[in-house]
């Protein structure tokens, strides 16, 4: 089967992302190539660990690592400083050293927390990402953004800390719930809109995208490799989000508002991004920056994955507009929007008329039947 | 009066350290030279803020900054994740942005905590160090080590995050308690032993060193400039402590043990380092790595500053030896020691005979009268 290796080039701490079916069972050997100590702490949640914990620990031990593990309850609501404190306690109990390594085996929540713990334990130890959700594979696991939520906002507490390696095994997606698969597809579509016209067109050509079972292994490898390449390209050009990297937040400005106002429960991250892309696309069309037919093609693709496209009916346009002011991307008090100009290309602007924003938000709130 | 400007050269994020009498009142102008946003949050404790808060805030406002402040109770026991959470809340309330700046006005505790909050809020914002204790001026404020304590160990939770600038005004030392001045002198003597023979000899030539009032402004400027230069040299060569930087921990291996076993209260950091240097020096002499007469000269200098030289009588050699295993500097289970070979030069070794260590520790425990 096809496999891909993609490099993230950075001034310091460059690293490789391997995408290869069956690679999970080779994790130990893969880590042996890195210059790291013998102690590794695997971080996961019980659902993932039940599926893949034993094989992962065995692979690490067979390669000569001293492996221990720490489980965090599943779900965004556990992405808190309190969970990090428990992880510190496990690190202390197992006497992790500066040369030791945390391994994140899980989705974005596990990856973000493990990375943040690695960034802040002993002033920074190694970490490796083994993403198990589509969303984490194409987005969260790459680029070194780590963090936890503050009661008042997502990822407000965090650090940049690059992994030493990212290992993606597409076969683990077979145990991913369908809703999680669709959530990951939101980020894949995002790369099509902001960066990769060909990826967008390959997705358009697919008959169905609402479940992994309609995606053949070749298309899956293309989806993963092109998405990861897009992310790696952008991060290599702008590691710390001084400029360009902000385009990765396409759909996320509104998306974060929808997520936080619904308590991170009703709508998951990918669904929020899908909704955010619909709103951002219609905003760009309303501002005559984007052809309405291209916005329509984007929305049709989002619908084809089975993602929601409308803001939940209990939210108001005003509440969402207000929530944007707490966004990390606010600069000199102004909210920055990422808006498409063509499929494969976006622009960054803080010059959005509040009335037009209000109107577009209003139009995209789900009507109660 | 003399002033000095010392550069810390790093692959990314190089910065300047200014040492100039009266410079505190020029803080606002100094920050105007940096490419930072208008919002600044001054972090201090109430003792320091009473002395210097108003003039600092005025200087910032006069230079056009929007300045707010946050006070943390004084003392090492407040150097905790809980204090950082309160600081995050102030940052949120004042809507700090990624271009905003935290300013640490205080000693090492304030500097370490402010730096850690800056490292982890919005994945890293600017910070500036304005150290007000001798210890912070010559050590803690330089080099980007930030962090808080874990109940089981000092600075176990932390990150590397370099300041944008360090501003040292020697005049603020006039309000520093005598015991704190002596604590800072421990780090100054450390630079003499590990790096700068001339600094060591200048200190030996001084008649008294046990209080600032015996130190004339010229000697004070020399003490500050040569110490800061030593630290800047070492940090420039090894930012993340891959090797050389570990020499700055001379006296700290035993010192941290003494501090933590006495609950960070009985003995302050500088005093612990002074005791740690006496033990490390005698260990080096016992291992025939260092001439006993040079060890004696070091101990005489420590005594001249009025610092304690003996381990508090309630501690045992065994308890201290055990405590070393939790040290961040442990590598593959072995404790690393920094041991002098000549005045101005040290070596790093993990090959210390436990029996000799025990004997030297035993010998240096204070005898109850």
mmCIF file with all atom_site columns, C-alpha atoms in Angstrom, chain A residues 61-196:
data_model
loop_
_atom_site.group_PDB
_atom_site.id
_atom_site.type_symbol
_atom_site.label_atom_id
_atom_site.label_alt_id
_atom_site.label_comp_id
_atom_site.label_asym_id
_atom_site.label_entity_id
_atom_site.label_seq_id
_atom_site.pdbx_PDB_ins_code
_atom_site.Cartn_x
_atom_site.Cartn_y
_atom_site.Cartn_z
_atom_site.occupancy
_atom_site.B_iso_or_equiv
_atom_site.pdbx_formal_charge
_atom_site.auth_seq_id
_atom_site.auth_comp_id
_atom_site.auth_asym_id
_atom_site.auth_atom_id
_atom_site.pdbx_PDB_model_num
ATOM 1   C CA . UNK A 1 61  ? 8.619   -2.459 24.872 1.00 0.00 ? 61  UNK A CA 1
ATOM 2   C CA . UNK A 1 62  ? 9.802   -4.657 22.006 1.00 0.00 ? 62  UNK A CA 1
ATOM 3   C CA . UNK A 1 63  ? 11.920  -1.735 20.808 1.00 0.00 ? 63  UNK A CA 1
ATOM 4   C CA . UNK A 1 64  ? 13.513  -1.463 24.257 1.00 0.00 ? 64  UNK A CA 1
ATOM 5   C CA . UNK A 1 65  ? 11.569  1.452  25.752 1.00 0.00 ? 65  UNK A CA 1
ATOM 6   C CA . UNK A 1 66  ? 10.391  1.596  29.368 1.00 0.00 ? 66  UNK A CA 1
ATOM 7   C CA . UNK A 1 67  ? 6.731   2.353  28.707 1.00 0.00 ? 67  UNK A CA 1
ATOM 8   C CA . UNK A 1 68  ? 4.089   3.486  31.180 1.00 0.00 ? 68  UNK A CA 1
ATOM 9   C CA . UNK A 1 69  ? 0.679   5.033  30.454 1.00 0.00 ? 69  UNK A CA 1
ATOM 10  C CA . UNK A 1 70  ? -1.792  7.638  31.683 1.00 0.00 ? 70  UNK A CA 1
ATOM 11  C CA . UNK A 1 71  ? -5.477  7.785  30.719 1.00 0.00 ? 71  UNK A CA 1
ATOM 12  C CA . UNK A 1 72  ? -7.573  10.953 30.574 1.00 0.00 ? 72  UNK A CA 1
ATOM 13  C CA . UNK A 1 73  ? -11.385 10.693 30.394 1.00 0.00 ? 73  UNK A CA 1
ATOM 14  C CA . UNK A 1 74  ? -12.639 11.258 26.842 1.00 0.00 ? 74  UNK A CA 1
ATOM 15  C CA . UNK A 1 75  ? -14.095 14.614 25.843 1.00 0.00 ? 75  UNK A CA 1
ATOM 16  C CA . UNK A 1 76  ? -13.365 18.306 25.390 1.00 0.00 ? 76  UNK A CA 1
ATOM 17  C CA . UNK A 1 77  ? -14.678 19.085 28.886 1.00 0.00 ? 77  UNK A CA 1
ATOM 18  C CA . UNK A 1 78  ? -11.658 17.298 30.365 1.00 0.00 ? 78  UNK A CA 1
ATOM 19  C CA . UNK A 1 79  ? -9.261  19.528 28.421 1.00 0.00 ? 79  UNK A CA 1
ATOM 20  C CA . UNK A 1 80  ? -8.451  21.530 31.550 1.00 0.00 ? 80  UNK A CA 1
ATOM 21  C CA . UNK A 1 81  ? -5.533  22.575 33.758 1.00 0.00 ? 81  UNK A CA 1
ATOM 22  C CA . UNK A 1 82  ? -6.803  19.999 36.302 1.00 0.00 ? 82  UNK A CA 1
ATOM 23  C CA . UNK A 1 83  ? -6.221  17.146 33.815 1.00 0.00 ? 83  UNK A CA 1
ATOM 24  C CA . UNK A 1 84  ? -2.721  18.481 33.176 1.00 0.00 ? 84  UNK A CA 1
ATOM 25  C CA . UNK A 1 85  ? -1.978  18.456 36.908 1.00 0.00 ? 85  UNK A CA 1
ATOM 26  C CA . UNK A 1 86  ? -2.860  14.755 37.071 1.00 0.00 ? 86  UNK A CA 1
ATOM 27  C CA . UNK A 1 87  ? -0.610  14.100 34.105 1.00 0.00 ? 87  UNK A CA 1
ATOM 28  C CA . UNK A 1 88  ? 2.236   15.922 35.899 1.00 0.00 ? 88  UNK A CA 1
ATOM 29  C CA . UNK A 1 89  ? 1.702   13.643 38.888 1.00 0.00 ? 89  UNK A CA 1
ATOM 30  C CA . UNK A 1 90  ? 2.087   10.557 36.692 1.00 0.00 ? 90  UNK A CA 1
ATOM 31  C CA . UNK A 1 91  ? 5.216   12.054 35.126 1.00 0.00 ? 91  UNK A CA 1
ATOM 32  C CA . UNK A 1 92  ? 6.638   12.638 38.598 1.00 0.00 ? 92  UNK A CA 1
ATOM 33  C CA . UNK A 1 93  ? 5.681   9.187  39.865 1.00 0.00 ? 93  UNK A CA 1
ATOM 34  C CA . UNK A 1 94  ? 7.402   7.562  36.914 1.00 0.00 ? 94  UNK A CA 1
ATOM 35  C CA . UNK A 1 95  ? 10.429  9.852  37.337 1.00 0.00 ? 95  UNK A CA 1
ATOM 36  C CA . UNK A 1 96  ? 10.372  11.165 33.779 1.00 0.00 ? 96  UNK A CA 1
ATOM 37  C CA . UNK A 1 97  ? 13.565  12.989 32.855 1.00 0.00 ? 97  UNK A CA 1
ATOM 38  C CA . UNK A 1 98  ? 14.368  15.733 30.383 1.00 0.00 ? 98  UNK A CA 1
ATOM 39  C CA . UNK A 1 99  ? 15.231  13.123 27.747 1.00 0.00 ? 99  UNK A CA 1
ATOM 40  C CA . UNK A 1 100 ? 11.930  11.262 28.293 1.00 0.00 ? 100 UNK A CA 1
ATOM 41  C CA . UNK A 1 101 ? 9.034   11.358 25.846 1.00 0.00 ? 101 UNK A CA 1
ATOM 42  C CA . UNK A 1 102 ? 5.277   11.774 26.081 1.00 0.00 ? 102 UNK A CA 1
ATOM 43  C CA . UNK A 1 103 ? 3.332   9.981  23.352 1.00 0.00 ? 103 UNK A CA 1
ATOM 44  C CA . UNK A 1 104 ? -0.160  11.221 22.507 1.00 0.00 ? 104 UNK A CA 1
ATOM 45  C CA . UNK A 1 105 ? -2.334  8.337  21.295 1.00 0.00 ? 105 UNK A CA 1
ATOM 46  C CA . UNK A 1 106 ? -5.723  9.829  20.566 1.00 0.00 ? 106 UNK A CA 1
ATOM 47  C CA . UNK A 1 107 ? -7.629  12.679 18.975 1.00 0.00 ? 107 UNK A CA 1
ATOM 48  C CA . UNK A 1 108 ? -7.066  16.421 19.175 1.00 0.00 ? 108 UNK A CA 1
ATOM 49  C CA . UNK A 1 109 ? -7.956  16.701 22.854 1.00 0.00 ? 109 UNK A CA 1
ATOM 50  C CA . UNK A 1 110 ? -5.376  14.085 23.876 1.00 0.00 ? 110 UNK A CA 1
ATOM 51  C CA . UNK A 1 111 ? -2.792  15.581 21.505 1.00 0.00 ? 111 UNK A CA 1
ATOM 52  C CA . UNK A 1 112 ? -3.263  19.166 22.686 1.00 0.00 ? 112 UNK A CA 1
ATOM 53  C CA . UNK A 1 113 ? -3.073  18.200 26.355 1.00 0.00 ? 113 UNK A CA 1
ATOM 54  C CA . UNK A 1 114 ? -0.153  15.822 25.985 1.00 0.00 ? 114 UNK A CA 1
ATOM 55  C CA . UNK A 1 115 ? 1.725   18.452 24.011 1.00 0.00 ? 115 UNK A CA 1
ATOM 56  C CA . UNK A 1 116 ? 1.041   21.100 26.645 1.00 0.00 ? 116 UNK A CA 1
ATOM 57  C CA . UNK A 1 117 ? 2.179   18.811 29.444 1.00 0.00 ? 117 UNK A CA 1
ATOM 58  C CA . UNK A 1 118 ? 5.333   18.033 27.434 1.00 0.00 ? 118 UNK A CA 1
ATOM 59  C CA . UNK A 1 119 ? 5.879   21.774 26.831 1.00 0.00 ? 119 UNK A CA 1
ATOM 60  C CA . UNK A 1 120 ? 5.687   22.574 30.540 1.00 0.00 ? 120 UNK A CA 1
ATOM 61  C CA . UNK A 1 121 ? 7.089   19.572 32.429 1.00 0.00 ? 121 UNK A CA 1
ATOM 62  C CA . UNK A 1 122 ? 10.761  20.113 33.356 1.00 0.00 ? 122 UNK A CA 1
ATOM 63  C CA . UNK A 1 123 ? 10.604  23.151 31.020 1.00 0.00 ? 123 UNK A CA 1
ATOM 64  C CA . UNK A 1 124 ? 9.911   21.006 27.984 1.00 0.00 ? 124 UNK A CA 1
ATOM 65  C CA . UNK A 1 125 ? 10.398  17.320 27.200 1.00 0.00 ? 125 UNK A CA 1
ATOM 66  C CA . UNK A 1 126 ? 9.990   15.348 23.956 1.00 0.00 ? 126 UNK A CA 1
ATOM 67  C CA . UNK A 1 127 ? 6.663   14.404 22.563 1.00 0.00 ? 127 UNK A CA 1
ATOM 68  C CA . UNK A 1 128 ? 5.345   12.324 19.694 1.00 0.00 ? 128 UNK A CA 1
ATOM 69  C CA . UNK A 1 129 ? 1.917   12.500 18.113 1.00 0.00 ? 129 UNK A CA 1
ATOM 70  C CA . UNK A 1 130 ? 0.028   9.355  17.159 1.00 0.00 ? 130 UNK A CA 1
ATOM 71  C CA . UNK A 1 131 ? -3.329  10.806 16.084 1.00 0.00 ? 131 UNK A CA 1
ATOM 72  C CA . UNK A 1 132 ? -6.267  8.402  15.937 1.00 0.00 ? 132 UNK A CA 1
ATOM 73  C CA . UNK A 1 133 ? -9.002  10.706 14.619 1.00 0.00 ? 133 UNK A CA 1
ATOM 74  C CA . UNK A 1 134 ? -9.151  12.147 11.116 1.00 0.00 ? 134 UNK A CA 1
ATOM 75  C CA . UNK A 1 135 ? -9.292  15.640 12.582 1.00 0.00 ? 135 UNK A CA 1
ATOM 76  C CA . UNK A 1 136 ? -6.128  15.134 14.611 1.00 0.00 ? 136 UNK A CA 1
ATOM 77  C CA . UNK A 1 137 ? -4.336  13.460 11.671 1.00 0.00 ? 137 UNK A CA 1
ATOM 78  C CA . UNK A 1 138 ? -4.867  16.338 9.255  1.00 0.00 ? 138 UNK A CA 1
ATOM 79  C CA . UNK A 1 139 ? -4.758  19.229 11.685 1.00 0.00 ? 139 UNK A CA 1
ATOM 80  C CA . UNK A 1 140 ? -4.285  19.113 15.455 1.00 0.00 ? 140 UNK A CA 1
ATOM 81  C CA . UNK A 1 141 ? -1.303  16.752 15.535 1.00 0.00 ? 141 UNK A CA 1
ATOM 82  C CA . UNK A 1 142 ? 0.780   18.912 13.192 1.00 0.00 ? 142 UNK A CA 1
ATOM 83  C CA . UNK A 1 143 ? 2.325   22.288 13.880 1.00 0.00 ? 143 UNK A CA 1
ATOM 84  C CA . UNK A 1 144 ? 3.047   22.385 17.594 1.00 0.00 ? 144 UNK A CA 1
ATOM 85  C CA . UNK A 1 145 ? -0.036  24.181 18.894 1.00 0.00 ? 145 UNK A CA 1
ATOM 86  C CA . UNK A 1 146 ? -0.743  22.735 22.315 1.00 0.00 ? 146 UNK A CA 1
ATOM 87  C CA . UNK A 1 147 ? -3.043  23.840 25.109 1.00 0.00 ? 147 UNK A CA 1
ATOM 88  C CA . UNK A 1 148 ? -6.055  23.494 27.345 1.00 0.00 ? 148 UNK A CA 1
ATOM 89  C CA . UNK A 1 149 ? -9.281  25.441 27.705 1.00 0.00 ? 149 UNK A CA 1
ATOM 90  C CA . UNK A 1 150 ? -9.968  28.291 30.128 1.00 0.00 ? 150 UNK A CA 1
ATOM 91  C CA . UNK A 1 151 ? -13.540 28.417 31.448 1.00 0.00 ? 151 UNK A CA 1
ATOM 92  C CA . UNK A 1 152 ? -13.946 31.561 29.338 1.00 0.00 ? 152 UNK A CA 1
ATOM 93  C CA . UNK A 1 153 ? -12.346 30.379 26.102 1.00 0.00 ? 153 UNK A CA 1
ATOM 94  C CA . UNK A 1 154 ? -10.908 27.509 24.132 1.00 0.00 ? 154 UNK A CA 1
ATOM 95  C CA . UNK A 1 155 ? -7.135  26.994 24.076 1.00 0.00 ? 155 UNK A CA 1
ATOM 96  C CA . UNK A 1 156 ? -6.463  30.284 25.867 1.00 0.00 ? 156 UNK A CA 1
ATOM 97  C CA . UNK A 1 157 ? -3.811  28.488 27.944 1.00 0.00 ? 157 UNK A CA 1
ATOM 98  C CA . UNK A 1 158 ? -1.163  26.912 25.760 1.00 0.00 ? 158 UNK A CA 1
ATOM 99  C CA . UNK A 1 159 ? 2.259   26.927 24.180 1.00 0.00 ? 159 UNK A CA 1
ATOM 100 C CA . UNK A 1 160 ? 3.993   26.199 20.893 1.00 0.00 ? 160 UNK A CA 1
ATOM 101 C CA . UNK A 1 161 ? 5.847   22.907 21.286 1.00 0.00 ? 161 UNK A CA 1
ATOM 102 C CA . UNK A 1 162 ? 6.682   20.858 18.202 1.00 0.00 ? 162 UNK A CA 1
ATOM 103 C CA . UNK A 1 163 ? 6.455   17.056 18.250 1.00 0.00 ? 163 UNK A CA 1
ATOM 104 C CA . UNK A 1 164 ? 9.587   15.039 17.421 1.00 0.00 ? 164 UNK A CA 1
ATOM 105 C CA . UNK A 1 165 ? 7.541   12.917 15.031 1.00 0.00 ? 165 UNK A CA 1
ATOM 106 C CA . UNK A 1 166 ? 3.964   12.378 13.876 1.00 0.00 ? 166 UNK A CA 1
ATOM 107 C CA . UNK A 1 167 ? 2.895   8.847  12.993 1.00 0.00 ? 167 UNK A CA 1
ATOM 108 C CA . UNK A 1 168 ? -0.373  8.415  11.096 1.00 0.00 ? 168 UNK A CA 1
ATOM 109 C CA . UNK A 1 169 ? -1.868  4.974  10.573 1.00 0.00 ? 169 UNK A CA 1
ATOM 110 C CA . UNK A 1 170 ? -4.989  5.320  8.357  1.00 0.00 ? 170 UNK A CA 1
ATOM 111 C CA . UNK A 1 171 ? -6.176  1.869  9.465  1.00 0.00 ? 171 UNK A CA 1
ATOM 112 C CA . UNK A 1 172 ? -7.088  3.153  12.933 1.00 0.00 ? 172 UNK A CA 1
ATOM 113 C CA . UNK A 1 173 ? -9.844  5.233  11.303 1.00 0.00 ? 173 UNK A CA 1
ATOM 114 C CA . UNK A 1 174 ? -11.901 2.018  10.992 1.00 0.00 ? 174 UNK A CA 1
ATOM 115 C CA . UNK A 1 175 ? -12.781 2.318  14.690 1.00 0.00 ? 175 UNK A CA 1
ATOM 116 C CA . UNK A 1 176 ? -13.583 6.045  14.488 1.00 0.00 ? 176 UNK A CA 1
ATOM 117 C CA . UNK A 1 177 ? -17.294 6.882  14.985 1.00 0.00 ? 177 UNK A CA 1
ATOM 118 C CA . UNK A 1 178 ? -18.942 8.213  11.795 1.00 0.00 ? 178 UNK A CA 1
ATOM 119 C CA . UNK A 1 179 ? -19.669 11.592 13.342 1.00 0.00 ? 179 UNK A CA 1
ATOM 120 C CA . UNK A 1 180 ? -15.962 12.015 14.156 1.00 0.00 ? 180 UNK A CA 1
ATOM 121 C CA . UNK A 1 181 ? -15.017 11.071 10.611 1.00 0.00 ? 181 UNK A CA 1
ATOM 122 C CA . UNK A 1 182 ? -17.299 13.774 9.233  1.00 0.00 ? 182 UNK A CA 1
ATOM 123 C CA . UNK A 1 183 ? -15.842 16.287 11.688 1.00 0.00 ? 183 UNK A CA 1
ATOM 124 C CA . UNK A 1 184 ? -12.374 15.602 10.295 1.00 0.00 ? 184 UNK A CA 1
ATOM 125 C CA . UNK A 1 185 ? -13.675 16.067 6.769  1.00 0.00 ? 185 UNK A CA 1
ATOM 126 C CA . UNK A 1 186 ? -14.479 19.696 7.651  1.00 0.00 ? 186 UNK A CA 1
ATOM 127 C CA . UNK A 1 187 ? -10.747 20.380 8.057  1.00 0.00 ? 187 UNK A CA 1
ATOM 128 C CA . UNK A 1 188 ? -9.987  18.475 4.840  1.00 0.00 ? 188 UNK A CA 1
ATOM 129 C CA . UNK A 1 189 ? -12.445 20.665 2.913  1.00 0.00 ? 189 UNK A CA 1
ATOM 130 C CA . UNK A 1 190 ? -10.825 23.681 4.582  1.00 0.00 ? 190 UNK A CA 1
ATOM 131 C CA . UNK A 1 191 ? -7.444  22.808 3.001  1.00 0.00 ? 191 UNK A CA 1
ATOM 132 C CA . UNK A 1 192 ? -9.175  22.553 -0.365 1.00 0.00 ? 192 UNK A CA 1
ATOM 133 C CA . UNK A 1 193 ? -10.675 26.020 0.008  1.00 0.00 ? 193 UNK A CA 1
ATOM 134 C CA . UNK A 1 194 ? -7.654  27.827 1.454  1.00 0.00 ? 194 UNK A CA 1
ATOM 135 C CA . UNK A 1 195 ? -4.715  26.078 -0.262 1.00 0.00 ? 195 UNK A CA 1
ATOM 136 C CA . UNK A 1 196 ? -5.263  23.141 -2.607 1.00 0.00 ? 196 UNK A CA 1
#
